[in-house]
């Protein structure tokens, strides 16, 4: 394939599974000789992957005056408006793109048509299934946005999904659209081959004589990290649960849920500690009674605690935690795929995950870990089996998981799959006329503006 100009559009380039996918997509395409630019609305150097800030990737931050929420509410409205700002910048860029890769927000697709490029939409999961629809007000508010998602998703020239689980969900939600192809996310294995730098002060505070059970997730309620805490509460007190993951002070739920998890662990009689970079703000936002003495990353003493919270953890901390963990516990139910089990398996750590969604496609039960029912008792039993496994059996599970990742989820495999989709897509003209793009864009802008004004002034 001839080198292409490719734009990747992602609203917030922080730390998370979706962001890791964007970075790995850029790396994969760049390794194939393509010229790749990433467009985003938000990129914090202190809360992002190294490749986005060390010059490896070309990241272009687009300014937008639209807020992320209105008094903590109406996020989908603001996200839709922000997507239009991002799409307008890409469509108006002087660079002529051959392909625009979009994920997360399909509302940007119609306006991106003006870039005169083929649009590839990577669907992590239909957003309309993630939003609450339990009350009449919620259903009325969500109705136009659900319609927008249904209309704009079909505007893409090709749609791919991250798992067979998402593929089946997509088929039920969008029955009139062609069945999307499954392209599993990749793990950039080279990024995990680096040994942790032990001289890093941020590592010193993570050392514990206990056996480590590790949970890596964003601090969001849907990740069900409370299940890991409930499970560990049933285990002997020679285990330390480390809860690490993406934590963004701009996202109120991250702060709220960190406090909730800390309080829940304390209510179960577990001792807790929160360790965070000095500039992250995580400790400052916690009430003082949630910990005895503030601990920052320049400390070299870790108290003997049952649950250790590590918000805004660094990549070096991640590598260290994965290298010392005896077990990785992955608690979300019906997760679309989940990159954390792949990280753990590649580093030879057995995984305990919910028997639903994406982990069914990554974790092989009783070979690379255990799949269990979504309750604390089953998780506690599975964790106990991993912890009690003889060293030879534990190493065998780890070796099986690593080989599975290398064969099925490597960056090379992903690059081949995504390039095959692009090659097939470019053989046919772009699917929708500019007239339809104009109509959909006007519909999105007018609907969003109307709801915004009603919410603000009524």
Short mmCIF file of C-alpha atoms in Angstrom, two decimals, residues 197-207 275 295-301 314 316-317:
data_model
loop_
_atom_site.label_atom_id
_atom_site.label_comp_id
_atom_site.label_asym_id
_atom_site.label_seq_id
_atom_site.Cartn_x
_atom_site.Cartn_y
_atom_site.Cartn_z
CA UNK A 197 13.45 1.98 37.04
CA UNK A 198 13.91 1.05 40.68
CA UNK A 199 15.70 4.30 41.54
CA UNK A 200 12.46 6.18 40.84
CA UNK A 201 11.09 7.55 44.17
CA UNK A 202 7.59 6.79 42.88
CA UNK A 203 8.45 3.09 43.09
CA UNK A 204 9.68 3.18 46.68
CA UNK A 205 6.23 3.90 48.10
CA UNK A 206 4.70 0.89 46.32
CA UNK A 207 6.91 -1.75 47.89
CA UNK A 275 -0.44 7.70 46.93
CA UNK A 295 1.78 10.47 51.36
CA UNK A 296 3.41 11.75 48.19
CA UNK A 297 5.65 10.02 45.72
CA UNK A 298 8.83 11.37 47.30
CA UNK A 299 8.18 9.31 50.43
CA UNK A 300 10.03 6.01 50.76
CA UNK A 301 7.86 4.32 53.39
CA UNK A 314 2.97 6.72 35.97
CA UNK A 316 7.02 3.27 35.46
CA UNK A 317 4.69 2.59 38.40
#
